[in-house]
mmCIF file of C-alpha atoms in Angstrom:
data_model
loop_
_atom_site.group_PDB
_atom_site.id
_atom_site.type_symbol
_atom_site.label_atom_id
_atom_site.label_comp_id
_atom_site.label_asym_id
_atom_site.label_seq_id
_atom_site.Cartn_x
_atom_site.Cartn_y
_atom_site.Cartn_z
ATOM 1 C CA THR A 157 0.000 0.000 0.000
ATOM 2 C CA GLY A 158 2.950 2.365 0.548
ATOM 3 C CA GLY A 159 3.464 3.178 -3.127
ATOM 4 C CA GLY A 160 -0.204 3.980 -3.695
ATOM 5 C CA LEU A 161 -0.397 6.231 -0.643
ATOM 6 C CA ALA A 162 2.788 8.045 -1.711
ATOM 7 C CA ASP A 163 1.200 8.913 -5.054
ATOM 8 C CA ARG A 164 -2.118 10.009 -3.540
ATOM 9 C CA TRP A 165 -1.082 11.763 -0.326
ATOM 10 C CA GLY A 166 2.511 12.704 -1.128
ATOM 11 C CA ARG A 167 5.837 11.303 0.081
ATOM 12 C CA THR A 168 6.137 13.317 3.295
ATOM 13 C CA ARG A 169 2.501 12.919 4.379
ATOM 14 C CA SER A 170 2.802 9.157 3.921
ATOM 15 C CA MET A 171 5.992 9.207 6.017
ATOM 16 C CA GLN A 172 4.053 10.963 8.760
ATOM 17 C CA VAL A 173 1.425 8.221 8.679
ATOM 18 C CA ALA A 174 4.159 5.566 8.891
ATOM 19 C CA ALA A 175 5.726 7.362 11.864
ATOM 20 C CA LEU A 176 2.375 7.458 13.681
ATOM 21 C CA LEU A 177 1.882 3.739 13.009
ATOM 22 C CA PHE A 178 5.355 3.086 14.438
ATOM 23 C CA ALA A 179 4.611 5.093 17.568
ATOM 24 C CA VAL A 180 1.154 3.645 18.224
ATOM 25 C CA SER A 181 2.301 0.068 17.611
ATOM 26 C CA SER A 182 5.271 0.540 19.950
ATOM 27 C CA ILE A 183 3.003 1.595 22.809
ATOM 28 C CA GLY A 184 0.590 -1.225 22.012
ATOM 29 C CA GLN A 185 3.385 -3.815 22.054
ATOM 30 C CA MET A 186 4.700 -2.392 25.295
ATOM 31 C CA LEU A 187 1.326 -2.748 27.049
ATOM 32 C CA PRO A 188 -0.426 -5.814 25.601
ATOM 33 C CA PHE A 189 -3.395 -7.479 27.265
ATOM 34 C CA ALA A 190 -2.701 -10.900 25.751
ATOM 35 C CA ILE A 191 -0.886 -12.678 22.930
ATOM 36 C CA TRP A 192 -3.554 -11.790 20.355
ATOM 37 C CA ASP A 193 -3.240 -8.028 20.731
ATOM 38 C CA LEU A 194 0.568 -8.234 20.946
ATOM 39 C CA ALA A 195 0.403 -9.981 17.552
ATOM 40 C CA PHE A 196 -1.988 -7.295 16.283
ATOM 41 C CA TRP A 197 0.374 -4.474 17.226
ATOM 42 C CA ARG A 198 3.235 -6.356 15.566
ATOM 43 C CA VAL A 199 1.183 -6.403 12.361
ATOM 44 C CA VAL A 200 0.596 -2.645 12.662
ATOM 45 C CA ALA A 201 4.364 -2.186 13.040
ATOM 46 C CA GLY A 202 4.804 -4.332 9.929
ATOM 47 C CA PHE A 203 2.632 -1.910 7.931
ATOM 48 C CA ALA A 204 4.833 0.949 9.131
ATOM 49 C CA ILE A 205 8.022 -0.908 8.203
ATOM 50 C CA GLY A 206 6.654 -1.759 4.772
ATOM 51 C CA MET A 207 5.653 1.847 4.100
ATOM 52 C CA ALA A 208 8.989 3.216 5.307
ATOM 53 C CA SER A 209 10.945 0.786 3.122
ATOM 54 C CA VAL A 210 9.104 2.132 0.046
ATOM 55 C CA LEU A 211 8.971 5.818 0.927
ATOM 56 C CA GLY A 212 12.626 6.260 1.896
ATOM 57 C CA PRO A 213 14.306 5.277 -1.379
ATOM 58 C CA ALA A 214 11.572 6.885 -3.502
ATOM 59 C CA TYR A 215 11.889 10.221 -1.705
ATOM 60 C CA ILE A 216 15.694 10.231 -1.685
ATOM 61 C CA ALA A 217 15.867 9.419 -5.392
ATOM 62 C CA GLU A 218 13.442 12.221 -6.227
ATOM 63 C CA VAL A 219 15.148 15.012 -4.272
ATOM 64 C CA ALA A 220 18.792 14.053 -4.906
ATOM 65 C CA PRO A 221 20.803 15.467 -7.849
ATOM 66 C CA PRO A 222 22.001 12.665 -10.194
ATOM 67 C CA GLY A 223 25.657 13.006 -9.189
ATOM 68 C CA TYR A 224 24.894 12.444 -5.499
ATOM 69 C CA ARG A 225 21.868 10.151 -5.710
ATOM 70 C CA GLY A 226 23.768 6.927 -5.052
ATOM 71 C CA ARG A 227 25.522 8.229 -1.966
ATOM 72 C CA LEU A 228 22.381 9.848 -0.584
ATOM 73 C CA GLY A 229 20.377 6.708 -1.291
ATOM 74 C CA SER A 230 23.025 4.755 0.590
ATOM 75 C CA PHE A 231 22.282 6.717 3.757
ATOM 76 C CA GLN A 232 19.007 4.836 4.135
ATOM 77 C CA GLN A 233 20.886 1.536 4.443
ATOM 78 C CA LEU A 234 23.537 3.163 6.646
ATOM 79 C CA ASN A 235 20.889 4.288 9.087
ATOM 80 C CA ILE A 236 19.239 0.854 9.009
ATOM 81 C CA VAL A 237 22.482 -0.860 10.041
ATOM 82 C CA LEU A 238 23.198 1.842 12.621
ATOM 83 C CA GLY A 239 19.689 1.259 13.951
ATOM 84 C CA ILE A 240 20.340 -2.480 14.220
ATOM 85 C CA ALA A 241 23.496 -1.860 16.239
ATOM 86 C CA VAL A 242 21.862 0.737 18.494
ATOM 87 C CA SER A 243 18.834 -1.490 19.120
ATOM 88 C CA GLN A 244 21.138 -4.349 20.147
ATOM 89 C CA LEU A 245 22.897 -2.060 22.598
ATOM 90 C CA VAL A 246 19.609 -0.717 23.995
ATOM 91 C CA ASN A 247 18.253 -4.234 24.479
ATOM 92 C CA TYR A 248 21.509 -5.319 26.126
ATOM 93 C CA VAL A 249 21.418 -2.379 28.557
ATOM 94 C CA ILE A 250 17.765 -2.989 29.438
ATOM 95 C CA ALA A 251 18.434 -6.698 29.995
ATOM 96 C CA GLN A 252 21.436 -5.922 32.216
ATOM 97 C CA LEU A 253 19.404 -3.461 34.274
ATOM 98 C CA ALA A 254 16.826 -6.217 34.747
ATOM 99 C CA GLY A 255 19.395 -8.698 36.014
ATOM 100 C CA GLY A 256 20.130 -10.387 32.693
ATOM 101 C CA ASP A 257 16.670 -11.872 32.127
ATOM 102 C CA VAL A 258 14.156 -10.211 29.778
ATOM 103 C CA ASN A 259 11.283 -11.601 31.887
ATOM 104 C CA ASN A 260 12.460 -9.826 35.043
ATOM 105 C CA TYR A 261 10.638 -6.698 36.160
ATOM 106 C CA LEU A 262 12.222 -3.296 35.703
ATOM 107 C CA GLY A 263 9.917 -0.980 37.589
ATOM 108 C CA PRO A 264 6.255 -1.649 36.731
ATOM 109 C CA LEU A 265 6.998 -3.560 33.511
ATOM 110 C CA GLN A 266 9.075 -6.530 32.408
ATOM 111 C CA ALA A 267 12.302 -5.881 30.507
ATOM 112 C CA TRP A 268 10.949 -7.130 27.162
ATOM 113 C CA GLN A 269 8.098 -4.601 27.413
ATOM 114 C CA TRP A 270 10.577 -1.737 27.797
ATOM 115 C CA MET A 271 12.512 -3.079 24.791
ATOM 116 C CA LEU A 272 9.434 -2.917 22.571
ATOM 117 C CA GLY A 273 8.270 0.396 24.005
ATOM 118 C CA ALA A 274 11.662 2.000 23.352
ATOM 119 C CA CYS A 275 10.733 2.024 19.642
ATOM 120 C CA VAL A 276 8.504 5.042 20.300
ATOM 121 C CA VAL A 277 11.622 7.245 20.601
ATOM 122 C CA PRO A 278 12.883 6.826 17.003
ATOM 123 C CA ALA A 279 9.254 6.896 15.841
ATOM 124 C CA ALA A 280 8.870 10.356 17.383
ATOM 125 C CA PHE A 281 12.040 11.586 15.642
ATOM 126 C CA TYR A 282 10.818 10.113 12.350
ATOM 127 C CA LEU A 283 7.556 12.057 12.696
ATOM 128 C CA LEU A 284 9.411 15.257 13.607
ATOM 129 C CA PHE A 285 11.674 15.090 10.558
ATOM 130 C CA ALA A 286 8.816 14.060 8.250
ATOM 131 C CA LEU A 287 7.026 17.251 9.318
ATOM 132 C CA THR A 288 10.019 19.445 8.433
ATOM 133 C CA ILE A 289 11.530 18.076 5.198
ATOM 134 C CA PRO A 290 10.217 19.443 1.857
ATOM 135 C CA GLU A 291 7.866 17.435 -0.346
ATOM 136 C CA SER A 292 9.305 15.698 -3.425
ATOM 137 C CA PRO A 293 9.408 18.188 -6.336
ATOM 138 C CA ARG A 294 8.217 15.483 -8.743
ATOM 139 C CA TYR A 295 5.164 14.792 -6.592
ATOM 140 C CA LEU A 296 4.488 18.538 -6.321
ATOM 141 C CA ILE A 297 4.576 18.899 -10.104
ATOM 142 C CA MET A 298 2.417 15.789 -10.456
ATOM 143 C CA SER A 299 -0.168 17.408 -8.157
ATOM 144 C CA GLY A 300 -0.052 20.812 -9.892
ATOM 145 C CA ARG A 301 1.991 22.765 -7.309
ATOM 146 C CA THR A 302 4.690 23.988 -9.694
ATOM 147 C CA LYS A 303 5.636 27.099 -7.687
ATOM 148 C CA ARG A 304 6.379 25.044 -4.582
ATOM 149 C CA ALA A 305 8.261 22.463 -6.705
ATOM 150 C CA ARG A 306 10.488 25.237 -8.074
ATOM 151 C CA ALA A 307 11.342 26.354 -4.530
ATOM 152 C CA VAL A 308 12.302 22.805 -3.544
ATOM 153 C CA LEU A 309 14.367 22.290 -6.703
ATOM 154 C CA ALA A 310 16.191 25.544 -5.942
ATOM 155 C CA GLU A 311 17.240 24.015 -2.598
ATOM 156 C CA VAL A 312 18.380 20.615 -3.857
ATOM 157 C CA GLU A 313 19.667 21.125 -7.412
ATOM 158 C CA PRO A 314 23.181 22.456 -8.222
ATOM 159 C CA ASP A 315 23.420 26.193 -8.873
ATOM 160 C CA ASP A 316 24.230 25.744 -12.573
ATOM 161 C CA VAL A 317 20.969 23.901 -13.322
ATOM 162 C CA ASP A 318 18.274 25.842 -15.193
ATOM 163 C CA LEU A 319 15.188 25.342 -13.007
ATOM 164 C CA ASP A 320 12.783 26.181 -15.818
ATOM 165 C CA ASP A 321 14.342 23.457 -17.959
ATOM 166 C CA ARG A 322 14.185 20.944 -15.078
ATOM 167 C CA ILE A 323 10.520 21.710 -14.413
ATOM 168 C CA ALA A 324 9.700 21.481 -18.103
ATOM 169 C CA GLU A 325 11.541 18.160 -18.337
ATOM 170 C CA ILE A 326 9.653 16.700 -15.379
ATOM 171 C CA GLN A 327 6.341 18.029 -16.732
ATOM 172 C CA ARG A 328 7.074 16.533 -20.132
ATOM 173 C CA VAL A 329 7.567 13.111 -18.571
ATOM 174 C CA LEU A 330 4.521 13.390 -16.316
ATOM 175 C CA ARG A 331 2.182 15.059 -18.842
ATOM 176 C CA THR A 332 -1.117 13.255 -19.506
ATOM 177 C CA GLU A 333 -0.245 10.634 -16.889
ATOM 178 C CA ARG A 334 -2.626 9.780 -14.071
ATOM 179 C CA VAL A 335 -1.731 8.514 -10.606
ATOM 180 C CA PRO A 336 -0.250 5.054 -11.257
ATOM 181 C CA GLY A 337 -1.545 1.849 -9.732
ATOM 182 C CA LEU A 338 -0.728 -1.828 -9.908
ATOM 183 C CA ARG A 339 -2.517 -2.090 -13.266
ATOM 184 C CA ASP A 340 0.117 0.206 -14.756
ATOM 185 C CA LEU A 341 2.767 -2.408 -13.992
ATOM 186 C CA ARG A 342 1.218 -4.949 -16.336
ATOM 187 C CA GLY A 343 3.325 -6.005 -19.269
ATOM 188 C CA PRO A 344 4.336 -8.827 -21.588
ATOM 189 C CA ALA A 345 6.746 -10.611 -19.220
ATOM 190 C CA LEU A 346 4.530 -13.026 -17.238
ATOM 191 C CA GLY A 347 1.988 -10.259 -16.703
ATOM 192 C CA LEU A 348 4.422 -7.534 -15.602
ATOM 193 C CA LEU A 349 6.766 -5.033 -17.236
ATOM 194 C CA PRO A 350 10.317 -6.429 -17.532
ATOM 195 C CA ILE A 351 11.742 -3.599 -15.387
ATOM 196 C CA VAL A 352 9.346 -4.555 -12.563
ATOM 197 C CA TRP A 353 10.554 -8.163 -12.699
ATOM 198 C CA ILE A 354 14.140 -6.945 -12.466
ATOM 199 C CA GLY A 355 13.259 -5.018 -9.295
ATOM 200 C CA ILE A 356 11.471 -8.047 -7.834
ATOM 201 C CA ILE A 357 14.333 -10.440 -8.595
ATOM 202 C CA LEU A 358 16.932 -8.034 -7.188
ATOM 203 C CA SER A 359 14.873 -7.857 -3.992
ATOM 204 C CA VAL A 360 14.525 -11.633 -3.758
ATOM 205 C CA PHE A 361 18.247 -12.248 -4.307
ATOM 206 C CA GLN A 362 19.070 -9.685 -1.618
ATOM 207 C CA GLN A 363 17.268 -11.904 0.893
ATOM 208 C CA PHE A 364 17.931 -15.380 -0.541
ATOM 209 C CA VAL A 365 21.684 -15.068 0.081
ATOM 210 C CA GLY A 366 20.723 -15.452 3.759
ATOM 211 C CA ILE A 367 21.862 -12.137 5.210
ATOM 212 C CA ASN A 368 19.085 -11.907 7.769
ATOM 213 C CA VAL A 369 19.933 -15.364 9.081
ATOM 214 C CA ILE A 370 23.097 -13.708 10.414
ATOM 215 C CA PHE A 371 21.131 -10.961 12.185
ATOM 216 C CA TYR A 372 17.989 -12.828 13.251
ATOM 217 C CA TYR A 373 19.635 -16.084 14.306
ATOM 218 C CA SER A 374 23.294 -15.217 14.823
ATOM 219 C CA SER A 375 23.300 -15.964 18.563
ATOM 220 C CA VAL A 376 21.485 -19.270 18.051
ATOM 221 C CA LEU A 377 23.676 -20.078 15.039
ATOM 222 C CA TRP A 378 26.948 -19.716 16.918
ATOM 223 C CA GLN A 379 25.600 -21.610 19.924
ATOM 224 C CA SER A 380 24.576 -24.436 17.576
ATOM 225 C CA VAL A 381 28.230 -25.022 16.721
ATOM 226 C CA GLY A 382 29.460 -24.924 20.309
ATOM 227 C CA ILE A 383 30.122 -21.243 21.076
ATOM 228 C CA ASN A 384 28.808 -20.148 24.490
ATOM 229 C CA GLN A 385 25.961 -17.642 24.858
ATOM 230 C CA ALA A 386 28.054 -14.695 26.052
ATOM 231 C CA ASP A 387 30.528 -15.050 23.191
ATOM 232 C CA SER A 388 27.731 -15.554 20.652
ATOM 233 C CA LEU A 389 26.129 -12.250 21.696
ATOM 234 C CA LEU A 390 29.481 -10.505 21.299
ATOM 235 C CA ILE A 391 29.918 -12.037 17.825
ATOM 236 C CA SER A 392 26.422 -10.808 16.893
ATOM 237 C CA PHE A 393 27.319 -7.254 17.853
ATOM 238 C CA SER A 394 30.650 -7.456 15.999
ATOM 239 C CA SER A 395 28.723 -8.446 12.854
ATOM 240 C CA SER A 396 26.697 -5.235 13.174
ATOM 241 C CA ILE A 397 29.904 -3.185 13.375
ATOM 242 C CA ILE A 398 31.248 -4.898 10.241
ATOM 243 C CA ASN A 399 27.895 -4.182 8.568
ATOM 244 C CA ILE A 400 28.334 -0.483 9.334
ATOM 245 C CA ILE A 401 31.913 -0.465 7.987
ATOM 246 C CA GLY A 402 30.779 -2.150 4.759
ATOM 247 C CA THR A 403 27.996 0.383 4.338
ATOM 248 C CA PHE A 404 30.482 3.268 4.584
ATOM 249 C CA ILE A 405 32.579 1.582 1.893
ATOM 250 C CA ALA A 406 29.494 1.354 -0.341
ATOM 251 C CA ILE A 407 28.670 5.025 0.209
ATOM 252 C CA SER A 408 32.160 6.010 -0.912
ATOM 253 C CA LEU A 409 32.079 3.830 -4.040
ATOM 254 C CA VAL A 410 28.502 3.716 -5.342
ATOM 255 C CA ASP A 411 28.737 6.971 -7.335
ATOM 256 C CA LYS A 412 32.368 6.373 -8.369
ATOM 257 C CA ILE A 413 32.450 2.850 -9.770
ATOM 258 C CA GLY A 414 28.709 2.403 -10.319
ATOM 259 C CA ARG A 415 25.908 0.096 -9.197
ATOM 260 C CA ARG A 416 26.573 -2.986 -11.372
ATOM 261 C CA PRO A 417 30.284 -3.403 -10.492
ATOM 262 C CA LEU A 418 29.533 -3.153 -6.759
ATOM 263 C CA LEU A 419 26.761 -5.750 -7.008
ATOM 264 C CA MET A 420 28.998 -8.154 -8.921
ATOM 265 C CA ILE A 421 31.909 -7.700 -6.510
ATOM 266 C CA GLY A 422 29.526 -8.352 -3.628
ATOM 267 C CA SER A 423 28.022 -11.451 -5.247
ATOM 268 C CA ALA A 424 31.453 -12.973 -5.867
ATOM 269 C CA GLY A 425 32.642 -12.212 -2.333
ATOM 270 C CA MET A 426 29.458 -13.566 -0.761
ATOM 271 C CA ALA A 427 29.586 -16.777 -2.807
ATOM 272 C CA ILE A 428 33.168 -17.516 -1.743
ATOM 273 C CA SER A 429 32.640 -16.638 1.931
ATOM 274 C CA LEU A 430 29.364 -18.583 2.195
ATOM 275 C CA ALA A 431 30.915 -21.648 0.565
ATOM 276 C CA THR A 432 33.853 -21.388 2.981
ATOM 277 C CA ALA A 433 31.477 -21.137 5.960
ATOM 278 C CA ALA A 434 29.571 -24.194 4.717
ATOM 279 C CA LEU A 435 32.791 -26.224 4.574
ATOM 280 C CA ALA A 436 33.793 -25.065 8.057
ATOM 281 C CA PHE A 437 30.395 -25.894 9.582
ATOM 282 C CA SER A 438 30.644 -29.409 8.125
ATOM 283 C CA ALA A 439 33.389 -30.095 10.681
ATOM 284 C CA SER A 440 31.078 -29.621 13.693
ATOM 285 C CA ARG A 441 30.899 -32.621 16.020
ATOM 286 C CA VAL A 442 28.738 -33.741 18.951
ATOM 287 C CA VAL A 443 30.850 -34.546 22.026
ATOM 288 C CA ASP A 444 29.095 -35.696 25.218
ATOM 289 C CA GLY A 445 25.811 -34.325 23.904
ATOM 290 C CA ALA A 446 27.255 -30.866 23.153
ATOM 291 C CA VAL A 447 27.960 -29.470 19.683
ATOM 292 C CA SER A 448 31.452 -28.128 19.081
ATOM 293 C CA LEU A 449 33.384 -26.719 16.119
ATOM 294 C CA PRO A 450 37.093 -27.587 16.392
ATOM 295 C CA ASN A 451 39.948 -25.314 15.401
ATOM 296 C CA PRO A 452 40.845 -24.124 12.853
ATOM 297 C CA GLN A 453 37.305 -24.594 11.484
ATOM 298 C CA GLY A 454 35.794 -22.464 14.262
ATOM 299 C CA ALA A 455 38.002 -19.504 13.404
ATOM 300 C CA ILE A 456 37.468 -20.068 9.664
ATOM 301 C CA ALA A 457 33.663 -20.091 10.106
ATOM 302 C CA LEU A 458 33.786 -16.868 12.124
ATOM 303 C CA VAL A 459 35.976 -15.050 9.585
ATOM 304 C CA ALA A 460 33.929 -16.342 6.637
ATOM 305 C CA ALA A 461 30.626 -15.286 8.196
ATOM 306 C CA ASN A 462 31.917 -11.793 8.908
ATOM 307 C CA LEU A 463 33.407 -11.497 5.399
ATOM 308 C CA PHE A 464 29.975 -12.434 4.065
ATOM 309 C CA VAL A 465 28.436 -9.592 6.082
ATOM 310 C CA LEU A 466 31.125 -7.195 4.807
ATOM 311 C CA PHE A 467 30.628 -8.107 1.132
ATOM 312 C CA PHE A 468 26.843 -7.879 1.510
ATOM 313 C CA ALA A 469 27.010 -4.482 3.232
ATOM 314 C CA LEU A 470 29.318 -2.910 0.637
ATOM 315 C CA SER A 471 27.144 -4.117 -2.236
ATOM 316 C CA TRP A 472 23.674 -5.663 -2.106
ATOM 317 C CA GLY A 473 22.720 -4.128 1.236
ATOM 318 C CA VAL A 474 23.074 -0.602 -0.160
ATOM 319 C CA VAL A 475 22.920 -0.841 -3.935
ATOM 320 C CA VAL A 476 19.606 -2.694 -4.216
ATOM 321 C CA TRP A 477 17.806 0.091 -2.351
ATOM 322 C CA VAL A 478 19.577 2.724 -4.450
ATOM 323 C CA LEU A 479 18.541 0.934 -7.651
ATOM 324 C CA LEU A 480 14.950 0.439 -6.519
ATOM 325 C CA GLY A 481 14.691 4.159 -5.850
ATOM 326 C CA GLU A 482 15.980 5.210 -9.256
ATOM 327 C CA MET A 483 15.586 2.418 -11.854
ATOM 328 C CA PHE A 484 11.843 2.732 -12.521
ATOM 329 C CA PRO A 485 10.277 5.331 -14.853
ATOM 330 C CA ASN A 486 8.700 8.309 -13.064
ATOM 331 C CA ARG A 487 5.153 7.275 -13.927
ATOM 332 C CA ILE A 488 5.371 3.919 -12.115
ATOM 333 C CA ARG A 489 8.155 4.509 -9.552
ATOM 334 C CA ALA A 490 6.160 4.432 -6.335
ATOM 335 C CA ALA A 491 3.892 1.558 -7.418
ATOM 336 C CA ALA A 492 6.786 -0.530 -8.767
ATOM 337 C CA LEU A 493 8.884 0.174 -5.691
ATOM 338 C CA GLY A 494 5.977 -0.989 -3.552
ATOM 339 C CA VAL A 495 5.800 -4.315 -5.399
ATOM 340 C CA ALA A 496 9.570 -4.823 -5.230
ATOM 341 C CA ALA A 497 9.659 -4.014 -1.516
ATOM 342 C CA ALA A 498 6.763 -6.408 -0.896
ATOM 343 C CA ALA A 499 8.696 -9.131 -2.728
ATOM 344 C CA GLN A 500 11.690 -8.392 -0.528
ATOM 345 C CA TRP A 501 9.695 -8.786 2.677
ATOM 346 C CA ILE A 502 8.101 -12.006 1.422
ATOM 347 C CA ALA A 503 11.566 -13.389 0.606
ATOM 348 C CA ASN A 504 12.772 -12.219 4.025
ATOM 349 C CA TRP A 505 9.906 -14.144 5.651
ATOM 350 C CA LEU A 506 10.625 -17.307 3.649
ATOM 351 C CA ILE A 507 14.284 -17.315 4.693
ATOM 352 C CA THR A 508 13.376 -16.528 8.297
ATOM 353 C CA VAL A 509 10.852 -19.343 8.747
ATOM 354 C CA SER A 510 12.822 -21.950 6.778
ATOM 355 C CA PHE A 511 16.237 -21.544 8.409
ATOM 356 C CA PRO A 512 15.616 -23.299 11.765
ATOM 357 C CA ALA A 513 14.360 -26.507 10.130
ATOM 358 C CA LEU A 514 17.002 -26.438 7.384
ATOM 359 C CA ALA A 515 19.825 -25.758 9.854
ATOM 360 C CA GLU A 516 18.698 -28.570 12.142
ATOM 361 C CA ARG A 517 18.658 -30.989 9.233
ATOM 362 C CA ASN A 518 21.930 -29.906 7.578
ATOM 363 C CA LEU A 519 23.575 -26.566 8.433
ATOM 364 C CA PRO A 520 26.482 -26.859 5.931
ATOM 365 C CA LEU A 521 24.092 -27.667 3.067
ATOM 366 C CA THR A 522 21.891 -24.702 4.063
ATOM 367 C CA TYR A 523 24.842 -22.321 3.742
ATOM 368 C CA ALA A 524 25.848 -23.970 0.476
ATOM 369 C CA GLY A 525 22.349 -23.141 -0.786
ATOM 370 C CA TYR A 526 22.833 -19.484 0.144
ATOM 371 C CA ALA A 527 26.179 -19.575 -1.707
ATOM 372 C CA LEU A 528 24.384 -20.889 -4.800
ATOM 373 C CA PHE A 529 21.965 -17.950 -4.694
ATOM 374 C CA ALA A 530 24.959 -15.592 -4.476
ATOM 375 C CA VAL A 531 26.364 -17.157 -7.679
ATOM 376 C CA LEU A 532 22.987 -16.821 -9.404
ATOM 377 C CA SER A 533 22.775 -13.172 -8.308
ATOM 378 C CA PHE A 534 26.127 -12.495 -10.024
ATOM 379 C CA LEU A 535 24.869 -14.001 -13.276
ATOM 380 C CA PHE A 536 21.586 -12.083 -13.078
ATOM 381 C CA VAL A 537 23.291 -8.706 -12.599
ATOM 382 C CA ALA A 538 25.745 -9.416 -15.403
ATOM 383 C CA LYS A 539 22.946 -10.227 -17.838
ATOM 384 C CA ARG A 540 19.927 -8.119 -16.833
ATOM 385 C CA VAL A 541 20.789 -5.071 -14.708
ATOM 386 C CA ARG A 542 21.552 -1.749 -16.415
ATOM 387 C CA GLU A 543 23.846 0.877 -14.943
ATOM 388 C CA THR A 544 22.024 3.961 -13.585
ATOM 389 C CA LYS A 545 24.982 5.976 -12.265
ATOM 390 C CA GLY A 546 24.744 9.658 -13.200
ATOM 391 C CA ARG A 547 21.505 9.341 -15.179
ATOM 392 C CA LYS A 548 18.536 11.651 -14.535
ATOM 393 C CA LEU A 549 15.359 9.999 -13.258
ATOM 394 C CA GLU A 550 13.529 11.321 -16.320
ATOM 395 C CA GLU A 551 15.853 9.203 -18.499
ATOM 396 C CA MET A 552 14.791 5.948 -16.864
ATOM 397 C CA GLY A 553 12.580 3.909 -19.147
#
């Protein structure tokens, strides 16, 4: 729904709605009556997350000058990985204050309730900033507010750009077009336009390489091969730091070497590191009922897993969101981005729910499967993905 709302209400107004959903769901999760309403508030938070994942890249792409669009688009992913790290630290501090158990009381509430309620703080900041940033100039022109669009373009475009020419160019692209919907995405390739399928497949590959297994299950994963709980939590946090470092690398390179080269470098690095991790995990043994990973395989698995995170962060973690924000034509951008983001969350869910059973049956083979998807992602980018570095959004077709 995020893409449709962005085209009807505007990018910033839709962000404000998402922020309110975040805030309300956080309070609801913090103070549930029973399991059913806790689940309900989680669903409300899911709507907010889905909307935010569409609105962020669309807005950034539409306000950023072509020469800076990749780097500015990368900031969305940077702030996501920073948020992951901060949330881990906040949860750790809350748990420590509660004596190390999330079910212990901390004042009138249990620790896990404070963890969920803490989300209202970033939600409030999100709402504050969404109330202050300017609306997308392309949406303003689409809705007939050309004077306001000119003022926004004057703020975000380089000084040497002729604003009249830019407005005329945007109007020329948008002329005679209505607010797009899902029906506008229909085409000859299995019912959809080829460019929409490219966005969907990029989104699916981003998840099918297994990145969120590292972040959702990292503590359980390392314990499953014999690493104690305290050390596994430390490894999980170190992965977040590596994720942040990789994202900074991507920000510095995405507008210099381009989107396609970064994706292909990342795919190759992920394939090698995932295959290495799979081989290392195959050495795990059960001794006196406990799982252990002997040296040097334990060290190899740890290095390989963190290299996988690094290669993902400097490529697919950033570049896919940059591409999704800029690769679609103006007339279908929000709707197409909504479909691609939905595909990404569906793929995320499939990986999340399948990993425990697959890992229990054969952890090395599971990681080998993720390595195979990394190889396939390399081939897909090489054959199907076009470079968008430095091109105006109005040139996308």
